[in-house]
Amino acid sequence: LSLLLAAELLGSSIKDEVLDQLYSRITFAFFQGESHGFIGSRLFVKDVIGGFECQAGNEGIPSVLKRKDEASTVRACLNPLRTDLTFQNLGDIRGMIAVDQVGNLGGGKNLYVQGGTENGFDAFLSEVMIELSANGEYTAQASSASNNNEDGTASLPPSPVSSLVKLSASGAGGVVLTGYDDAFVANSLYHSHLDSVSMSQSIDKDAIAASATLLARSAVAA
């Protein structure tokens, strides 16, 4: 929900001409199968970084999908199956911000930025997010769990950023905005059969809105 709200904020408040002039292109992604070996994010990152090759040629075939105000159809590939080849135009991935459990802060108003301890773009992302939230009702701070691992990378909770770091051989990275520090919030019911609003799960709507605003501002600033 935070990602959807952040996308809505950018789309409704910033003109396309301004977004086109930014140093990097802002892209929102939603992945499936993350609980099963990061299937979605690993496949996406592999296609973008490794270079996807369609067996019928990278031009693919016309897709049944069409984009608004475009005369030509979207290209697709039958083997391996991809219903849309537009991702081939993304270019290099500079960095990533993942979001995890920002709707349950355990009754507090602290968000945490996981990762970003190296002197790279991920560290810059972390600093940007912390600074932009400094004067808000909900503030972001560096997680106490973001200590360097033995291989020099920053500790990260399970997220699509893990896929990016691994498949890029640490050539690209990012941060994870969370509602917890070094452990899941107590009684969060995360990924259990009780992880539902209908099961009295506590959801902080203001925290979700604050996270969306922070995500949108950070994406533009970075």
PDB file of C-alpha atoms in Angstrom:
ATOM      1  CA  LEU A   1       0.000   0.000   0.000  1.00  0.00           C
ATOM      2  CA  SER A   2       2.870   2.376   0.769  1.00  0.00           C
ATOM      3  CA  LEU A   3       4.291   1.809  -2.719  1.00  0.00           C
ATOM      4  CA  LEU A   4       0.927   2.496  -4.342  1.00  0.00           C
ATOM      5  CA  LEU A   5       0.522   5.705  -2.355  1.00  0.00           C
ATOM      6  CA  ALA A   6       4.067   6.808  -3.174  1.00  0.00           C
ATOM      7  CA  ALA A   7       3.440   6.230  -6.876  1.00  0.00           C
ATOM      8  CA  GLU A   8       0.195   8.196  -6.632  1.00  0.00           C
ATOM      9  CA  LEU A   9       1.993  11.075  -4.916  1.00  0.00           C
ATOM     10  CA  LEU A  10       4.641  11.264  -7.629  1.00  0.00           C
ATOM     11  CA  GLY A  11       2.159  10.930 -10.471  1.00  0.00           C
ATOM     12  CA  SER A  12      -0.220  13.554  -9.135  1.00  0.00           C
ATOM     13  CA  SER A  13       2.269  16.156  -7.912  1.00  0.00           C
ATOM     14  CA  ILE A  14       5.180  16.046 -10.380  1.00  0.00           C
ATOM     15  CA  LYS A  15       4.884  16.522 -14.119  1.00  0.00           C
ATOM     16  CA  ASP A  16       6.281  13.877 -16.463  1.00  0.00           C
ATOM     17  CA  GLU A  17       8.666  16.420 -17.972  1.00  0.00           C
ATOM     18  CA  VAL A  18      10.236  16.964 -14.540  1.00  0.00           C
ATOM     19  CA  LEU A  19      10.516  13.251 -13.824  1.00  0.00           C
ATOM     20  CA  ASP A  20      12.169  12.706 -17.209  1.00  0.00           C
ATOM     21  CA  GLN A  21      14.901  15.170 -16.221  1.00  0.00           C
ATOM     22  CA  LEU A  22      15.884  13.327 -13.047  1.00  0.00           C
ATOM     23  CA  TYR A  23      19.294  11.652 -12.934  1.00  0.00           C
ATOM     24  CA  SER A  24      17.709   8.207 -12.629  1.00  0.00           C
ATOM     25  CA  ARG A  25      14.393   6.766 -13.709  1.00  0.00           C
ATOM     26  CA  ILE A  26      12.005   5.987 -10.843  1.00  0.00           C
ATOM     27  CA  THR A  27      10.446   2.534 -11.170  1.00  0.00           C
ATOM     28  CA  PHE A  28       7.973   0.797  -8.863  1.00  0.00           C
ATOM     29  CA  ALA A  29       7.957  -2.994  -8.714  1.00  0.00           C
ATOM     30  CA  PHE A  30       5.776  -5.583  -7.005  1.00  0.00           C
ATOM     31  CA  PHE A  31       7.141  -9.117  -6.822  1.00  0.00           C
ATOM     32  CA  GLN A  32       5.476 -12.470  -6.246  1.00  0.00           C
ATOM     33  CA  GLY A  33       6.933 -15.572  -4.639  1.00  0.00           C
ATOM     34  CA  GLU A  34       9.293 -13.687  -2.315  1.00  0.00           C
ATOM     35  CA  SER A  35       8.575 -16.118   0.517  1.00  0.00           C
ATOM     36  CA  HIS A  36       9.816 -18.945  -1.672  1.00  0.00           C
ATOM     37  CA  GLY A  37      13.407 -18.033  -2.420  1.00  0.00           C
ATOM     38  CA  PHE A  38      12.685 -14.522  -3.727  1.00  0.00           C
ATOM     39  CA  ILE A  39      11.396 -15.988  -6.974  1.00  0.00           C
ATOM     40  CA  GLY A  40       9.937 -12.756  -8.335  1.00  0.00           C
ATOM     41  CA  SER A  41      12.766 -10.345  -7.548  1.00  0.00           C
ATOM     42  CA  ARG A  42      15.503 -12.809  -8.494  1.00  0.00           C
ATOM     43  CA  LEU A  43      13.960 -13.393 -11.922  1.00  0.00           C
ATOM     44  CA  PHE A  44      13.473  -9.676 -12.507  1.00  0.00           C
ATOM     45  CA  VAL A  45      16.996  -8.710 -11.460  1.00  0.00           C
ATOM     46  CA  LYS A  46      18.457 -11.572 -13.488  1.00  0.00           C
ATOM     47  CA  ASP A  47      16.582 -10.429 -16.597  1.00  0.00           C
ATOM     48  CA  VAL A  48      17.612  -6.787 -16.191  1.00  0.00           C
ATOM     49  CA  ILE A  49      21.222  -7.194 -15.051  1.00  0.00           C
ATOM     50  CA  GLY A  50      22.067 -10.443 -16.817  1.00  0.00           C
ATOM     51  CA  GLY A  51      20.401  -9.448 -20.051  1.00  0.00           C
ATOM     52  CA  PHE A  52      17.256 -11.248 -21.124  1.00  0.00           C
ATOM     53  CA  GLU A  53      17.386 -13.119 -24.420  1.00  0.00           C
ATOM     54  CA  CYS A  54      14.246 -14.231 -26.192  1.00  0.00           C
ATOM     55  CA  GLN A  55      14.656 -17.452 -28.171  1.00  0.00           C
ATOM     56  CA  ALA A  56      12.751 -15.813 -31.024  1.00  0.00           C
ATOM     57  CA  GLY A  57      15.084 -12.811 -30.962  1.00  0.00           C
ATOM     58  CA  ASN A  58      14.974  -9.912 -28.541  1.00  0.00           C
ATOM     59  CA  GLU A  59      12.349  -8.166 -30.640  1.00  0.00           C
ATOM     60  CA  GLY A  60       9.891 -10.862 -29.592  1.00  0.00           C
ATOM     61  CA  ILE A  61       6.376 -10.962 -30.981  1.00  0.00           C
ATOM     62  CA  PRO A  62       3.424  -8.555 -30.756  1.00  0.00           C
ATOM     63  CA  SER A  63       1.682  -8.886 -27.403  1.00  0.00           C
ATOM     64  CA  VAL A  64      -2.060  -8.814 -26.887  1.00  0.00           C
ATOM     65  CA  LEU A  65      -1.417  -6.059 -24.340  1.00  0.00           C
ATOM     66  CA  LYS A  66      -1.613  -2.463 -25.509  1.00  0.00           C
ATOM     67  CA  ARG A  67      -0.571   0.770 -23.867  1.00  0.00           C
ATOM     68  CA  LYS A  68      -2.792   3.830 -23.780  1.00  0.00           C
ATOM     69  CA  ASP A  69      -2.154   6.399 -26.527  1.00  0.00           C
ATOM     70  CA  GLU A  70       0.327   4.135 -28.312  1.00  0.00           C
ATOM     71  CA  ALA A  71      -0.301   2.949 -31.843  1.00  0.00           C
ATOM     72  CA  SER A  72       2.105   0.006 -31.647  1.00  0.00           C
ATOM     73  CA  THR A  73       1.587  -3.025 -29.449  1.00  0.00           C
ATOM     74  CA  VAL A  74       3.813  -4.148 -26.620  1.00  0.00           C
ATOM     75  CA  ARG A  75       6.357  -6.822 -27.510  1.00  0.00           C
ATOM     76  CA  ALA A  76       6.266 -10.225 -25.821  1.00  0.00           C
ATOM     77  CA  CYS A  77       8.321 -13.410 -25.845  1.00  0.00           C
ATOM     78  CA  LEU A  78       7.035 -16.975 -26.013  1.00  0.00           C
ATOM     79  CA  ASN A  79      10.240 -18.728 -24.912  1.00  0.00           C
ATOM     80  CA  PRO A  80      11.000 -18.035 -22.144  1.00  0.00           C
ATOM     81  CA  LEU A  81       7.548 -16.566 -21.594  1.00  0.00           C
ATOM     82  CA  ARG A  82       7.416 -12.839 -20.941  1.00  0.00           C
ATOM     83  CA  THR A  83       4.163 -10.998 -21.661  1.00  0.00           C
ATOM     84  CA  ASP A  84       5.929  -7.639 -21.837  1.00  0.00           C
ATOM     85  CA  LEU A  85       9.520  -6.866 -22.864  1.00  0.00           C
ATOM     86  CA  THR A  86       9.419  -3.221 -21.862  1.00  0.00           C
ATOM     87  CA  PHE A  87      11.711  -3.988 -18.916  1.00  0.00           C
ATOM     88  CA  GLN A  88      14.569  -4.240 -21.413  1.00  0.00           C
ATOM     89  CA  ASN A  89      14.494  -0.446 -21.645  1.00  0.00           C
ATOM     90  CA  LEU A  90      15.143   0.097 -17.939  1.00  0.00           C
ATOM     91  CA  GLY A  91      18.925   0.173 -18.163  1.00  0.00           C
ATOM     92  CA  ASP A  92      21.183  -0.382 -15.165  1.00  0.00           C
ATOM     93  CA  ILE A  93      19.708  -0.588 -11.677  1.00  0.00           C
ATOM     94  CA  ARG A  94      21.310   2.148  -9.610  1.00  0.00           C
ATOM     95  CA  GLY A  95      19.699   1.200  -6.317  1.00  0.00           C
ATOM     96  CA  MET A  96      16.556  -0.083  -4.643  1.00  0.00           C
ATOM     97  CA  ILE A  97      14.331   0.846  -1.700  1.00  0.00           C
ATOM     98  CA  ALA A  98      12.267  -2.031  -0.360  1.00  0.00           C
ATOM     99  CA  VAL A  99       9.425  -1.683   2.145  1.00  0.00           C
ATOM    100  CA  ASP A 100       8.526  -4.118   4.891  1.00  0.00           C
ATOM    101  CA  GLN A 101       5.945  -3.996   7.703  1.00  0.00           C
ATOM    102  CA  VAL A 102       5.586  -0.221   7.926  1.00  0.00           C
ATOM    103  CA  GLY A 103       1.953  -0.544   8.992  1.00  0.00           C
ATOM    104  CA  ASN A 104       2.770  -1.927  12.429  1.00  0.00           C
ATOM    105  CA  LEU A 105       5.278   0.066  14.468  1.00  0.00           C
ATOM    106  CA  GLY A 106       4.460  -1.532  17.783  1.00  0.00           C
ATOM    107  CA  GLY A 107       2.704   1.583  19.016  1.00  0.00           C
ATOM    108  CA  GLY A 108       5.653   3.882  18.331  1.00  0.00           C
ATOM    109  CA  LYS A 109       6.418   6.359  15.563  1.00  0.00           C
ATOM    110  CA  ASN A 110       9.874   5.196  14.541  1.00  0.00           C
ATOM    111  CA  LEU A 111      10.687   3.797  11.124  1.00  0.00           C
ATOM    112  CA  TYR A 112      14.017   2.116  10.474  1.00  0.00           C
ATOM    113  CA  VAL A 113      16.362   2.127   7.506  1.00  0.00           C
ATOM    114  CA  GLN A 114      18.059  -1.246   7.181  1.00  0.00           C
ATOM    115  CA  GLY A 115      21.393  -1.376   5.357  1.00  0.00           C
ATOM    116  CA  GLY A 116      23.253   1.554   3.899  1.00  0.00           C
ATOM    117  CA  THR A 117      26.381   1.292   6.034  1.00  0.00           C
ATOM    118  CA  GLU A 118      28.827   1.204   3.128  1.00  0.00           C
ATOM    119  CA  ASN A 119      30.226   4.250   1.330  1.00  0.00           C
ATOM    120  CA  GLY A 120      28.085   3.681  -1.744  1.00  0.00           C
ATOM    121  CA  PHE A 121      24.721   4.590  -3.169  1.00  0.00           C
ATOM    122  CA  ASP A 122      22.953   2.570  -0.486  1.00  0.00           C
ATOM    123  CA  ALA A 123      24.610   4.701   2.185  1.00  0.00           C
ATOM    124  CA  PHE A 124      23.469   7.808   0.320  1.00  0.00           C
ATOM    125  CA  LEU A 125      19.910   6.467   0.190  1.00  0.00           C
ATOM    126  CA  SER A 126      19.984   5.833   3.929  1.00  0.00           C
ATOM    127  CA  GLU A 127      21.178   9.355   4.699  1.00  0.00           C
ATOM    128  CA  VAL A 128      18.572  10.898   2.406  1.00  0.00           C
ATOM    129  CA  MET A 129      15.701   9.010   4.026  1.00  0.00           C
ATOM    130  CA  ILE A 130      16.827   9.789   7.554  1.00  0.00           C
ATOM    131  CA  GLU A 131      17.282  13.502   6.807  1.00  0.00           C
ATOM    132  CA  LEU A 132      13.984  13.886   4.952  1.00  0.00           C
ATOM    133  CA  SER A 133      12.033  12.416   7.863  1.00  0.00           C
ATOM    134  CA  ALA A 134      13.860  14.335  10.598  1.00  0.00           C
ATOM    135  CA  ASN A 135      11.146  16.941  11.162  1.00  0.00           C
ATOM    136  CA  GLY A 136       8.119  14.720  10.658  1.00  0.00           C
ATOM    137  CA  GLU A 137       5.803  13.088  13.143  1.00  0.00           C
ATOM    138  CA  TYR A 138       7.150   9.720  12.008  1.00  0.00           C
ATOM    139  CA  THR A 139      10.933   9.655  11.801  1.00  0.00           C
ATOM    140  CA  ALA A 140      13.336   7.186  10.214  1.00  0.00           C
ATOM    141  CA  GLN A 141      16.575   6.168  11.837  1.00  0.00           C
ATOM    142  CA  ALA A 142      19.389   3.782  11.024  1.00  0.00           C
ATOM    143  CA  SER A 143      18.697   0.267  12.238  1.00  0.00           C
ATOM    144  CA  SER A 144      20.952  -1.127  14.957  1.00  0.00           C
ATOM    145  CA  ALA A 145      21.037  -4.350  12.926  1.00  0.00           C
ATOM    146  CA  SER A 146      22.807  -2.719   9.972  1.00  0.00           C
ATOM    147  CA  ASN A 147      26.252  -3.982  10.861  1.00  0.00           C
ATOM    148  CA  ASN A 148      28.637  -5.152   8.191  1.00  0.00           C
ATOM    149  CA  ASN A 149      28.841  -8.860   7.460  1.00  0.00           C
ATOM    150  CA  GLU A 150      32.150 -10.667   7.086  1.00  0.00           C
ATOM    151  CA  ASP A 151      31.986 -10.229   3.325  1.00  0.00           C
ATOM    152  CA  GLY A 152      31.724  -6.449   3.680  1.00  0.00           C
ATOM    153  CA  THR A 153      28.029  -6.176   2.884  1.00  0.00           C
ATOM    154  CA  ALA A 154      25.421  -4.690   5.210  1.00  0.00           C
ATOM    155  CA  SER A 155      22.996  -6.863   7.121  1.00  0.00           C
ATOM    156  CA  LEU A 156      19.561  -6.795   5.515  1.00  0.00           C
ATOM    157  CA  PRO A 157      16.200  -8.329   6.382  1.00  0.00           C
ATOM    158  CA  PRO A 158      14.730 -10.660   3.731  1.00  0.00           C
ATOM    159  CA  SER A 159      13.657  -8.433   0.828  1.00  0.00           C
ATOM    160  CA  PRO A 160      14.099  -7.893  -2.924  1.00  0.00           C
ATOM    161  CA  VAL A 161      17.235  -5.894  -2.084  1.00  0.00           C
ATOM    162  CA  SER A 162      18.859  -9.200  -1.136  1.00  0.00           C
ATOM    163  CA  SER A 163      18.290 -10.426  -4.690  1.00  0.00           C
ATOM    164  CA  LEU A 164      19.839  -7.294  -6.150  1.00  0.00           C
ATOM    165  CA  VAL A 165      22.922  -7.469  -3.930  1.00  0.00           C
ATOM    166  CA  LYS A 166      23.519 -11.152  -4.615  1.00  0.00           C
ATOM    167  CA  LEU A 167      22.921 -11.215  -8.358  1.00  0.00           C
ATOM    168  CA  SER A 168      24.910  -8.029  -8.948  1.00  0.00           C
ATOM    169  CA  ALA A 169      27.798  -9.396  -6.847  1.00  0.00           C
ATOM    170  CA  SER A 170      27.354  -6.371  -4.546  1.00  0.00           C
ATOM    171  CA  GLY A 171      27.727  -4.075  -7.541  1.00  0.00           C
ATOM    172  CA  ALA A 172      24.331  -2.557  -6.739  1.00  0.00           C
ATOM    173  CA  GLY A 173      22.414  -2.394  -3.498  1.00  0.00           C
ATOM    174  CA  GLY A 174      19.814  -0.539  -1.562  1.00  0.00           C
ATOM    175  CA  VAL A 175      18.023  -0.157   1.742  1.00  0.00           C
ATOM    176  CA  VAL A 176      14.871  -1.526   3.371  1.00  0.00           C
ATOM    177  CA  LEU A 177      12.407   0.790   5.105  1.00  0.00           C
ATOM    178  CA  THR A 178      10.836  -1.138   7.967  1.00  0.00           C
ATOM    179  CA  GLY A 179       8.640  -0.726  11.001  1.00  0.00           C
ATOM    180  CA  TYR A 180      11.004  -2.820  13.133  1.00  0.00           C
ATOM    181  CA  ASP A 181      14.619  -2.495  14.243  1.00  0.00           C
ATOM    182  CA  ASP A 182      16.528  -5.740  14.729  1.00  0.00           C
ATOM    183  CA  ALA A 183      13.503  -8.014  15.211  1.00  0.00           C
ATOM    184  CA  PHE A 184       9.897  -8.153  14.054  1.00  0.00           C
ATOM    185  CA  VAL A 185       7.445  -6.167  16.165  1.00  0.00           C
ATOM    186  CA  ALA A 186       5.865  -8.268  18.919  1.00  0.00           C
ATOM    187  CA  ASN A 187       2.488  -9.730  17.968  1.00  0.00           C
ATOM    188  CA  SER A 188       2.913  -8.643  14.358  1.00  0.00           C
ATOM    189  CA  LEU A 189       1.668 -12.079  13.248  1.00  0.00           C
ATOM    190  CA  TYR A 190       3.925 -11.675  10.221  1.00  0.00           C
ATOM    191  CA  HIS A 191       3.421 -14.327   7.519  1.00  0.00           C
ATOM    192  CA  SER A 192       1.176 -16.420   9.726  1.00  0.00           C
ATOM    193  CA  HIS A 193      -2.413 -17.458   9.091  1.00  0.00           C
ATOM    194  CA  LEU A 194      -3.375 -14.623  11.456  1.00  0.00           C
ATOM    195  CA  ASP A 195      -1.592 -11.948   9.381  1.00  0.00           C
ATOM    196  CA  SER A 196      -4.837 -10.183   8.477  1.00  0.00           C
ATOM    197  CA  VAL A 197      -6.778  -7.086   9.469  1.00  0.00           C
ATOM    198  CA  SER A 198      -9.795  -9.303  10.015  1.00  0.00           C
ATOM    199  CA  MET A 199      -7.853 -11.105  12.751  1.00  0.00           C
ATOM    200  CA  SER A 200      -7.403  -7.932  14.824  1.00  0.00           C
ATOM    201  CA  GLN A 201      -4.020  -7.142  13.316  1.00  0.00           C
ATOM    202  CA  SER A 202      -3.031  -3.624  14.394  1.00  0.00           C
ATOM    203  CA  ILE A 203      -2.509  -1.348  11.388  1.00  0.00           C
ATOM    204  CA  ASP A 204      -1.250   2.226  11.688  1.00  0.00           C
ATOM    205  CA  LYS A 205      -2.689   4.044   8.654  1.00  0.00           C
ATOM    206  CA  ASP A 206      -0.768   7.231   9.475  1.00  0.00           C
ATOM    207  CA  ALA A 207       2.496   5.276   9.468  1.00  0.00           C
ATOM    208  CA  ILE A 208       1.674   3.898   6.023  1.00  0.00           C
ATOM    209  CA  ALA A 209       0.938   7.415   4.743  1.00  0.00           C
ATOM    210  CA  ALA A 210       4.149   8.783   6.288  1.00  0.00           C
ATOM    211  CA  SER A 211       6.149   5.950   4.731  1.00  0.00           C
ATOM    212  CA  ALA A 212       4.624   6.649   1.313  1.00  0.00           C
ATOM    213  CA  THR A 213       5.527  10.330   1.556  1.00  0.00           C
ATOM    214  CA  LEU A 214       9.076   9.475   2.607  1.00  0.00           C
ATOM    215  CA  LEU A 215       9.434   6.988  -0.250  1.00  0.00           C
ATOM    216  CA  ALA A 216       8.228   9.493  -2.849  1.00  0.00           C
ATOM    217  CA  ARG A 217      10.480  12.291  -1.585  1.00  0.00           C
ATOM    218  CA  SER A 218      13.496   9.990  -1.308  1.00  0.00           C
ATOM    219  CA  ALA A 219      13.002   8.652  -4.835  1.00  0.00           C
ATOM    220  CA  VAL A 220      13.072  12.179  -6.227  1.00  0.00           C
ATOM    221  CA  ALA A 221      15.959  13.354  -4.032  1.00  0.00           C
ATOM    222  CA  ALA A 222      18.155  10.363  -4.812  1.00  0.00           C
TER     223      ALA A 222
END
